[in-house]
Amino acid sequence: MAGFDISALNRAQREAVTWLDGPVLILAGAGTGKTRTVTCRMSALLENGVAARNILAVTFTNKAAAEMRERVIEMVGKKRGKDLTVCTFHSLCVRILRRDIESVGYKKNFNIMAGGDQVGIIRQLIVRKGGAREKLKPAEVMSEISKAKSAELPLTGIEDRLIAEIAVAYQNELRAQNSIDFDDLLLLGERILTEDQAARDYWRDTFRYVTVDEFQDTNSLQMRLIQQLVGPPHHICVVGDDDQSIYGWRGADTTNILQFETFFPNPKVIRLEENYRSTEAVLKVANSLIKKNTGRREKELKPTIMGGDLVRLVAMPGDDEEAEWIVQEILNQREEGRALEDFAILFRTNGQIRKMENALREEKIPYRMVGAQSFYDRKEIRDVLGYVQLLADPEKDIALLRVLNTPPRGIGQNTTMLALEHSRVNDCSVWKTLITESFLAQLSTKAGGAITKFVRQVEDHQRMIVDGKAPGVVLDSWLREMDFLPWLMKQCKTDKERDARNEAVSQAIGDVTAASQKGQSLQDFLDKTALDADKNDDDLDKKSGVTLITLHASKGLEYPVVFLVGLEEGILPHKRSTEEGTKDEERRLLYVGITRAKERLTMTYCATRTKWGKKEACEESSFLRELDLDWIEEENYDDLMGEEASDEELRGFFSGIQEALQ
DNA sequence: ATTTCCTATCTTTTT
DNA sequence: GATAGGAAAT
């Protein structure tokens, strides 16, 4: 019984599915049926008698992992597929670390530090080490730390002295909190496998067949991790496309894919070049662009869907018109019977979304956003999670400090500073300080009372959990007791904001409940939330409407109708990339964007754009001059709008008069 | 201690 | 045009 239909695959795909042993490199261009090939290959492993628990597939996002798992299970059935491990590098490492971290000197109940909390620590340290006037950006420090860790170089070796000092202090701080960050996850995972032979044997024996998806996005540390994890006979299959490498800024190293054979000798190399996604026109334009990059594995997307509409390139007078026109265009094309889910608007920077959102809302068109603010990084959610962390372990100082006076309960800056100082002097957690008599004695009655009340709350609710009450319920009643929601609502300016936050909080509580019902501990839940930055995507599929998405987040997705907006010099290629000499990566980014389109692709650029509330003149992107014009139809806003344009002018005229009268 | 109001800065991209 | 962090007012 074949779980998949091998005859539905083309020659190269079939080869990938039948060549199961030893190192395999699959170069899969955009839209060439990569996911299908990989999932078929995993089914094939199962059918050839490899046990599911011995198969590991690593992806870059949780979403991709969930999808891949689901698709394999669809093919082979739940029974045979349920023990597969499909996860991200980071979750894999959490799994390794939760078992073996003691061999590198951390406690097993370590905490994962992510997002805003990390920024918070760095920001504090910048002030402490550099003074209040220091305007070093946390992001820059974090990026340097990340670079050093990924290269396994000592933090003291960072060139900038101040950054090095902050980096070391940061690491000490994490260490003191028994916390590790994203890079540590990989770093320690690799170190365990390198140094602890028993652990290495265990994990190698567990994962005998390893697949790595989106291989072009791996960094050198991840490569070393793979090398440690995959011993002879090297049953490793990597899948990727160097032309879609868009995470260089995060350390992704295309050497891994360009010189794969130096890491695993004599790999079977398979190229997937037949594209089943896009029309000929779209592919010709994409190919003409990517050809301009140097140092790539030479390949071309071969169309299987011939002809198709020309790619449209529309010149816009400004970003207002751009948004307005695209919305009109969506309305028009919907008349032709397209669903809203068919449309996607792709942009380079998050700052471009707002205009588009407003325009869509004005026409009451539902939309869904991907790649905007992460669910778990929202203030109110981090507060709620802070309380969860306290329930799990009140000695997590970061969580404690975060919620100590949120919502305000009479524990102000002074009291907090005293507590911090006390815990530093006595080398204990802040929580320990708060329950120390001698500390409480030095406070005013008011502050002391507030602290005592808080401590009692924490203890009471912890006890409820120990007594077996559902964590979700405990959390909910605690939040009620402190009037968390009313306080949160009071801060909101608009009803929309109120709704959003209200929903977010109740969803977070629901998540806690759901996790505990699934038998997960609070720590498991917190791990998951730390790693699962793209939580929103869960309900993405449920939500209907036009998709608004960054180019980065769009990789791997496809839409019948794609609008690529803001193709201006300085935006794409981004100004910073031109300065840093990474224009090739920007070109790949545009390539990724173009190849998302199945049927119709429209690209737009503006003559002016509002930046920081001020209009600025823009130039069209230099990439546009690299495209194959044979497959492009150039248009401009005024011609397309015709009479409406004069309407517009008329309206402008009246508003001019109104202004003059005021 | 808390709220409110002002100003400085900001915009790549994310596990 | 938003937002976060600081100073001033309550």
mmCIF file of C-alpha atoms (C1' of nucleotides) in Angstrom, chain A residues 122-123 126-127 129-141 160 162-163 166, chain B residues 8-10:
data_model
loop_
_atom_site.group_PDB
_atom_site.id
_atom_site.type_symbol
_atom_site.label_atom_id
_atom_site.label_comp_id
_atom_site.label_asym_id
_atom_site.label_seq_id
_atom_site.Cartn_x
_atom_site.Cartn_y
_atom_site.Cartn_z
ATOM 1 C CA ILE A 122 20.135 45.165 27.406
ATOM 2 C CA ARG A 123 18.564 48.584 27.708
ATOM 3 C CA ILE A 126 23.395 50.228 28.265
ATOM 4 C CA VAL A 127 22.429 52.840 30.820
ATOM 5 C CA LYS A 129 27.606 50.761 31.533
ATOM 6 C CA GLY A 130 27.383 53.651 29.144
ATOM 7 C CA GLY A 131 25.531 56.288 31.133
ATOM 8 C CA ALA A 132 22.086 57.739 30.606
ATOM 9 C CA ARG A 133 23.148 59.709 27.562
ATOM 10 C CA GLU A 134 24.482 56.712 25.673
ATOM 11 C CA LYS A 135 22.410 56.222 22.563
ATOM 12 C CA LEU A 136 23.567 52.788 21.576
ATOM 13 C CA LYS A 137 20.648 50.751 20.294
ATOM 14 C CA PRO A 138 19.710 47.501 22.046
ATOM 15 C CA ALA A 139 19.246 45.884 18.654
ATOM 16 C CA GLU A 140 22.849 46.583 17.758
ATOM 17 C CA VAL A 141 24.129 45.069 20.980
ATOM 18 C CA ASP A 160 33.504 47.715 20.442
ATOM 19 C CA LEU A 162 31.304 49.153 25.424
ATOM 20 C CA ILE A 163 29.317 46.504 23.587
ATOM 21 C CA ILE A 166 27.506 45.029 28.059
ATOM 22 C "C1'" DA B 8 12.980 62.329 21.234
ATOM 23 C "C1'" DT B 9 13.304 58.733 18.124
ATOM 24 C "C1'" DC B 10 11.910 55.873 15.037
#
